[in-house]
Amino acid sequence: MRTYLVTGGAGFIGSNYIHYMFRKYGDEIRIINVDALTYAGNLKNLKGVQERPNYTFVKADICDKETIQKIFEENDIDRVVHFAAETHVDRSITNPEVFVQTNVMGTAVLLNCARAAWEQPDGTYLNGKRFLHVSTDEVYGSLEEDGGYFYETTPYAPHSPYSASKASSDMLVKSYIDTYHFPANITNCSNNYGPYQFPEKLIPLIINNALHGRKLPVYGDGKNVRDWLYVDDHAKAIDMVQEKGRLGETYNIGGHNEKQNIEIIETILDTLQEMLPEGDERKKLVSRELITYVEDRKGHDRRYAIAPDKIKAEIGWEPETMFKEGIRKTIAWYFEHEEWMADVTSGDYQKYYEEMYEGK
Ligand code: NAD
Ligand code: TYD
């Protein structure tokens, strides 16, 4: 039975990954989920998983060396899948330091603990041990509107404190691969969407605001482009890279699904109208009149677009969920989880929203 140490498993992608892994492997694997439960972490994302005997939750900060070391000492960890991070670009612009702390220092702690547990006196590693560092396409910077893609060989050129901290963590992982032959892979994925995404990110924020008849804030001219991937396709790619990827390699993950922000917002509005039943009061609230152009994000990257050629050729991964289907599944999930949304948008979220959008 393989034992996985998943960090950040109470967040958006981490929780989807854990659900995916238990759906796929059932009782054949064991997962230990380490999460500090910051504002972005929510144990309600793991409903149905927490009762499993082959699942353990540890509330801890990945920067806490002693606790992480102890987890490695007390468990024979085969795989690390490292999601834990501060992830929201806007927050990184107002408060960069915590991004450096968690994303860079936290990654250093994990790398050191995994190396200490797995490296043998002759410098080789225990058989079958693998570390996967989950990263973003934002490390590559911004593309021109009219062409080009991010390849694994594209030079790093991060612009936001978030992407700079992720780039630093990627380089740290690369340094462990090069210096210690550490058994790791890095994946750089495009923007994800799907269930359990915190409504500070574009898609859930627009769904939630539209359903309440609130303004839909569009940064700048709304023509910035992101390359959207349904979260289950990302979970599958991570698993495939860990099982089939060449150690030491980086794999870009994305699905050639580029969309301007304004297109995304209009698609959400149209889909909400299609999916809301006749007579539902919210049908009257959902309207293009809510679209509000606001001040642009500082240093706003214009376009991201992944070339997923390497992962397709070497590993055979391809995205399975078309955007039209993925956005319907996502909206259906938010319809069915109104309580989840009410819960995560109470308290601190109100304060965050006012501070972030006030005056914009
Ligand atoms: P998220 O913000 O939803 O979740 C992050 C999780 O990490 C939360 O559960 C949080 O409690 C936990 N965490 C934060 N700081 C911690 C700390 N110091 N110690 C332990 N746990 C801590 O993020 P997400 O969108 O699920 O992203 C997960 C990973 O995927 C990140 O590394 C991110 O850079 C990467 N990524 C995200 C996207 C995307 O579109 N969301 C795309 C590509 C890559
Ligand atoms: P986001 O979901 O924050 O992801 P990222 O910045 O990591 O790509 O934002 C996606 C795009 O949507 C980005 O171009 C910024 C834009 N955006 C808005 O126009 N309005 C908003 O309220 C938010 C949160 C994002």
XYZ file of C-alpha atoms and ligand atoms in Angstrom:
429
model
C 0.000 0.000 0.000
C 1.506 3.317 -1.088
C 1.406 6.185 1.385
C 0.928 9.712 0.070
C 1.758 12.884 1.933
C -0.448 15.566 0.401
C 0.099 19.169 1.482
C -2.668 21.748 1.101
C -5.273 19.025 0.644
C -8.024 21.147 2.201
C -7.735 23.743 -0.555
C -9.316 23.805 -3.987
C -7.077 21.577 -6.123
C -5.732 19.505 -3.219
C -9.212 18.443 -2.106
C -10.264 17.619 -5.662
C -7.060 15.583 -6.031
C -7.781 13.631 -2.815
C -11.336 12.848 -3.990
C -9.937 11.803 -7.374
C -7.311 9.529 -5.825
C -9.788 7.734 -3.553
C -12.201 7.320 -6.474
C -9.388 5.817 -8.508
C -7.462 3.740 -5.970
C -9.989 3.194 -3.137
C -8.348 1.244 -0.319
C -5.134 0.581 -2.241
C -3.536 3.823 -1.023
C -3.212 5.791 2.177
C -3.279 9.591 2.240
C -1.959 11.872 4.965
C -3.162 15.417 4.359
C -1.182 18.225 5.994
C -2.887 21.593 5.889
C -2.637 24.703 8.052
C -6.295 25.564 7.335
C -5.676 29.156 6.332
C -8.648 31.159 5.016
C -8.343 29.031 1.833
C -8.418 25.651 3.556
C -11.744 24.083 4.463
C -12.341 20.620 5.877
C -15.851 20.710 4.403
C -14.116 20.187 1.047
C -13.271 16.686 2.248
C -16.730 15.473 3.169
C -16.964 11.749 2.568
C -13.195 11.327 2.809
C -12.604 12.082 6.463
C -14.307 8.902 7.648
C -12.013 6.656 5.597
C -9.602 4.514 7.645
C -6.907 5.091 4.991
C -7.064 8.904 5.366
C -5.439 11.037 8.072
C -5.620 14.787 8.522
C -2.851 16.711 10.267
C -3.386 20.398 10.943
C 0.081 21.859 10.561
C 2.034 24.589 8.841
C 4.473 23.251 6.251
C 7.047 25.696 7.657
C 6.929 23.810 10.980
C 10.044 21.687 10.535
C 9.581 19.529 13.647
C 6.051 18.460 12.787
C 6.877 17.700 9.160
C 9.979 15.752 10.196
C 7.902 13.754 12.667
C 5.387 12.830 9.967
C 8.239 11.408 7.867
C 9.700 9.577 10.869
C 6.415 8.019 11.906
C 5.189 7.075 8.437
C 6.815 5.388 5.496
C 5.942 8.067 2.949
C 6.216 6.917 -0.678
C 4.886 9.949 -2.473
C 4.734 13.648 -1.668
C 2.276 15.777 -3.616
C 2.903 19.379 -2.646
C -0.020 21.764 -3.189
C 0.170 23.926 -0.057
C 0.714 27.540 -0.989
C -0.626 31.036 -0.817
C -2.250 31.289 -4.230
C -4.142 34.497 -4.887
C -2.337 37.099 -7.010
C -4.363 40.043 -5.619
C -3.513 39.076 -2.045
C 0.155 38.757 -3.012
C 0.100 42.340 -4.245
C -1.190 43.627 -0.901
C 0.751 41.244 1.360
C 3.726 39.575 -0.360
C 5.641 38.341 2.697
C 3.426 35.398 3.594
C 3.850 34.195 -0.010
C 7.604 34.017 0.431
C 7.205 32.336 3.798
C 4.808 29.562 2.773
C 5.706 29.082 -0.871
C 9.492 29.293 -0.585
C 10.360 28.464 3.024
C 7.616 25.851 3.323
C 8.849 24.112 0.176
C 12.394 24.137 1.562
C 11.218 22.420 4.753
C 9.381 19.722 2.806
C 12.323 19.090 0.500
C 14.722 18.775 3.440
C 12.469 16.413 5.370
C 11.788 14.216 2.336
C 15.471 14.082 1.471
C 16.445 13.205 5.046
C 13.888 10.366 5.070
C 14.624 8.991 1.615
C 18.339 9.457 0.904
C 20.649 6.523 1.631
C 24.293 6.812 2.788
C 25.571 6.269 -0.778
C 23.512 9.208 -2.102
C 20.882 7.063 -3.840
C 17.250 7.097 -2.788
C 14.975 4.434 -1.409
C 13.161 2.701 -4.205
C 9.944 4.194 -5.526
C 10.024 7.451 -3.554
C 8.782 10.478 -5.469
C 8.070 14.129 -4.779
C 5.753 16.132 -6.996
C 5.834 19.906 -6.774
C 2.601 21.443 -8.045
C 3.266 24.751 -9.722
C 1.751 27.235 -12.103
C 2.207 28.545 -15.631
C 2.415 32.047 -14.132
C 6.144 31.497 -13.490
C 6.714 31.983 -17.227
C 5.367 35.543 -17.171
C 3.088 36.967 -19.817
C 2.624 36.167 -23.518
C 1.793 38.523 -26.353
C -1.853 38.584 -27.342
C -1.165 37.382 -30.846
C 0.976 34.343 -30.337
C 3.306 31.975 -28.578
C 2.941 29.360 -25.885
C 4.655 28.395 -22.654
C 6.926 25.364 -23.140
C 8.926 23.634 -20.417
C 11.966 25.414 -21.897
C 10.434 28.909 -21.714
C 12.586 31.080 -19.422
C 11.038 32.032 -16.103
C 9.851 35.660 -15.971
C 7.390 36.017 -13.075
C 5.736 39.393 -12.452
C 3.579 39.146 -9.336
C 4.833 38.344 -5.833
C 2.744 35.143 -6.117
C 4.373 33.967 -9.331
C 7.821 35.088 -8.124
C 7.417 32.981 -4.980
C 6.251 29.968 -7.011
C 9.175 30.446 -9.433
C 11.551 30.491 -6.448
C 10.065 27.293 -5.089
C 10.325 25.625 -8.516
C 13.993 26.595 -8.695
C 14.607 25.209 -5.246
C 13.101 21.882 -6.332
C 15.236 21.967 -9.494
C 18.319 22.622 -7.366
C 17.559 19.504 -5.291
C 17.187 17.483 -8.487
C 20.488 18.771 -9.861
C 22.507 18.786 -6.640
C 21.231 15.741 -4.773
C 19.583 13.772 -7.606
C 16.428 14.187 -5.554
C 13.546 12.140 -7.075
C 11.165 14.932 -7.998
C 8.969 16.277 -10.766
C 7.551 19.745 -11.264
C 4.233 20.388 -12.979
C 3.280 23.835 -14.251
C -0.452 24.038 -14.827
C -2.746 26.666 -16.280
C -5.779 28.187 -14.473
C -8.074 25.589 -12.910
C -11.822 25.759 -12.311
C -14.342 23.410 -10.727
C -15.949 22.496 -7.376
C -14.572 23.812 -4.055
C -12.809 26.848 -5.541
C -12.724 29.755 -3.119
C -14.725 32.753 -4.404
C -11.776 35.130 -4.514
C -10.828 33.625 -7.905
C -12.584 34.755 -11.066
C -15.021 31.917 -11.853
C -16.584 31.239 -8.417
C -16.594 34.962 -7.633
C -18.588 35.697 -10.784
C -21.008 32.796 -10.196
C -21.643 33.898 -6.615
C -21.974 37.618 -7.387
C -24.261 37.018 -10.377
C -26.615 34.820 -8.333
C -26.908 37.626 -5.771
C -27.322 40.397 -8.363
C -24.004 41.950 -7.319
C -21.598 43.801 -9.609
C -19.222 41.647 -11.633
C -15.816 43.331 -11.400
C -13.792 43.119 -14.630
C -10.184 44.241 -14.315
C -8.901 46.565 -17.064
C -10.395 45.955 -20.511
C -11.458 42.370 -19.717
C -9.353 41.026 -22.574
C -6.654 39.303 -20.533
C -6.447 35.674 -21.559
C -6.218 32.609 -19.313
C -6.040 28.951 -20.385
C -8.726 27.166 -18.313
C -8.559 23.528 -17.227
C -11.198 21.529 -15.356
C -9.709 20.560 -11.992
C -10.251 16.783 -12.369
C -8.115 16.842 -15.500
C -5.348 18.429 -13.437
C -5.720 15.778 -10.709
C -5.428 13.051 -13.323
C -2.348 14.672 -14.870
C -0.617 14.866 -11.473
C -1.243 11.194 -10.832
C -0.012 10.252 -14.312
C 3.168 12.319 -13.953
C 3.917 10.615 -10.636
C 3.393 7.184 -12.098
C 4.840 7.619 -15.574
C 6.919 10.804 -15.642
C 10.688 10.740 -16.030
C 12.245 11.733 -12.718
C 13.718 15.209 -12.677
C 11.492 16.446 -15.496
C 9.073 19.339 -15.649
C 5.698 18.868 -17.347
C 3.369 21.655 -18.455
C -0.333 20.930 -18.009
C -3.030 22.730 -19.973
C -5.741 22.104 -22.470
C -5.575 24.718 -25.248
C -8.619 26.418 -23.814
C -7.760 30.096 -24.020
C -10.488 32.559 -23.162
C -10.635 36.284 -22.498
C -11.987 37.136 -19.038
C -14.994 38.893 -20.519
C -15.843 35.776 -22.552
C -15.728 33.702 -19.356
C -18.061 36.110 -17.589
C -20.528 36.165 -20.476
C -20.474 32.368 -20.716
C -21.199 32.097 -16.991
C -24.137 34.516 -17.291
C -25.578 32.651 -20.289
C -25.124 29.254 -18.613
C -26.719 30.463 -15.384
C -29.740 31.663 -17.379
C -29.976 28.285 -19.136
C -29.637 26.269 -15.948
C -31.818 28.250 -13.531
C -35.336 26.814 -13.593
C -38.289 28.956 -14.700
C -39.745 30.841 -11.769
C -36.447 30.935 -9.828
C -36.121 34.463 -8.433
C -32.417 34.523 -9.261
C -33.182 34.447 -12.994
C -34.130 38.127 -12.754
C -30.882 39.041 -11.019
C -28.489 37.400 -13.496
C -27.850 40.035 -16.133
C -25.094 41.515 -18.295
C -25.904 44.860 -16.681
C -23.966 43.648 -13.647
C -20.691 43.698 -15.624
C -18.587 46.530 -14.191
C -15.195 47.490 -15.559
C -12.882 48.399 -12.675
C -9.305 49.557 -12.197
C -6.793 47.072 -13.584
C -4.725 44.748 -11.398
C -1.173 46.041 -10.906
C 1.302 44.254 -13.205
C -1.589 42.297 -14.750
C -0.244 39.534 -17.032
C -1.902 39.765 -20.435
C -2.002 36.196 -21.616
C -1.161 32.691 -20.422
C -1.215 29.694 -22.760
C 0.298 26.260 -22.203
C 1.798 23.981 -24.833
C 0.951 20.537 -23.393
C 2.908 18.656 -26.089
C 5.423 17.007 -23.751
C 2.930 15.516 -21.294
C 0.844 14.247 -24.194
C 3.783 12.688 -26.039
C 5.591 11.168 -23.040
C 2.760 10.316 -20.680
C -0.320 10.180 -22.856
C -2.284 12.742 -20.824
C -4.915 14.869 -22.527
C -7.717 16.932 -21.012
C -11.081 15.214 -21.122
C -13.509 17.938 -20.080
C -14.517 20.520 -22.678
C -15.132 23.991 -21.260
C -18.850 23.999 -22.054
C -19.301 20.790 -20.076
C -16.881 21.785 -17.298
C -18.558 25.114 -16.629
C -21.984 23.437 -16.439
C -20.639 20.867 -13.985
C -19.062 23.658 -11.944
C -22.239 25.753 -11.857
C -24.315 22.682 -10.994
C -21.955 22.023 -8.085
C -22.330 25.583 -6.774
C -26.135 25.290 -7.097
C -26.034 22.139 -4.986
C -23.663 23.623 -2.419
C -25.251 26.942 -1.477
C -24.462 26.235 2.151
C -20.764 25.778 1.364
C -20.735 29.145 -0.384
C -22.671 30.866 2.421
C -20.215 29.406 4.907
C -17.011 30.495 3.153
C -18.366 33.972 2.346
C -19.383 34.781 5.914
C -17.053 36.530 8.345
C -13.614 37.395 7.030
C -14.606 37.131 3.384
C -16.857 40.206 3.667
C -13.967 42.221 5.031
C -11.630 40.931 2.324
C -14.146 41.786 -0.390
C -14.708 45.310 0.852
C -10.994 46.001 1.163
C -10.104 44.482 -2.216
C -12.896 46.009 -4.280
C -13.675 49.233 -2.397
C -13.104 52.251 -4.595
C -12.490 50.082 -7.693
P -5.867 27.141 -2.475
O -5.485 28.531 -2.088
O -7.290 26.822 -2.773
O -5.400 26.114 -1.336
C -4.175 26.207 -0.698
C -4.206 25.261 0.507
O -2.921 25.326 1.145
C -5.240 25.640 1.564
O -5.918 24.490 2.008
C -4.409 26.241 2.685
O -4.988 26.077 3.978
C -3.101 25.481 2.547
N -1.962 26.217 3.087
C -1.623 27.525 2.852
N -0.523 27.842 3.549
C -0.138 26.724 4.225
C 0.927 26.431 5.096
N 1.835 27.347 5.428
N 1.026 25.178 5.580
C 0.104 24.227 5.260
N -0.934 24.464 4.453
C -1.056 25.699 3.939
O -4.930 26.792 -3.698
P -5.201 25.931 -5.013
O -5.836 26.789 -6.032
O -5.820 24.656 -4.622
O -3.701 25.668 -5.498
C -2.967 24.538 -5.035
C -1.592 24.525 -5.674
O -1.748 24.495 -7.099
C -0.752 25.766 -5.366
O 0.570 25.362 -5.159
C -0.876 26.621 -6.622
O 0.265 27.424 -6.809
C -1.015 25.562 -7.694
N -1.758 25.966 -8.910
C -3.017 26.507 -8.797
C -3.709 26.832 -9.962
C -5.124 27.394 -9.900
O -5.679 27.752 -10.946
N -5.759 27.460 -8.746
C -3.143 26.605 -11.221
C -1.861 26.047 -11.274
C -1.190 25.722 -10.110
P -7.723 34.813 -10.960
O -8.878 33.885 -10.872
O -7.356 35.646 -9.767
O -6.472 33.937 -11.457
P -4.982 34.412 -11.937
O -4.805 35.850 -11.668
O -4.100 33.565 -11.088
O -4.932 34.080 -13.384
O -7.988 35.811 -12.172
C -8.214 35.323 -13.483
C -8.325 36.522 -14.399
O -9.510 37.262 -14.073
C -7.175 37.523 -14.262
O -6.865 38.050 -15.549
C -7.731 38.610 -13.367
C -9.204 38.616 -13.724
N -10.133 39.006 -12.623
C -11.100 40.000 -12.848
O -11.194 40.584 -13.946
N -11.948 40.307 -11.814
C -11.871 39.705 -10.600
O -12.669 40.065 -9.674
C -10.898 38.680 -10.393
C -10.780 37.960 -9.082
C -10.058 38.358 -11.444
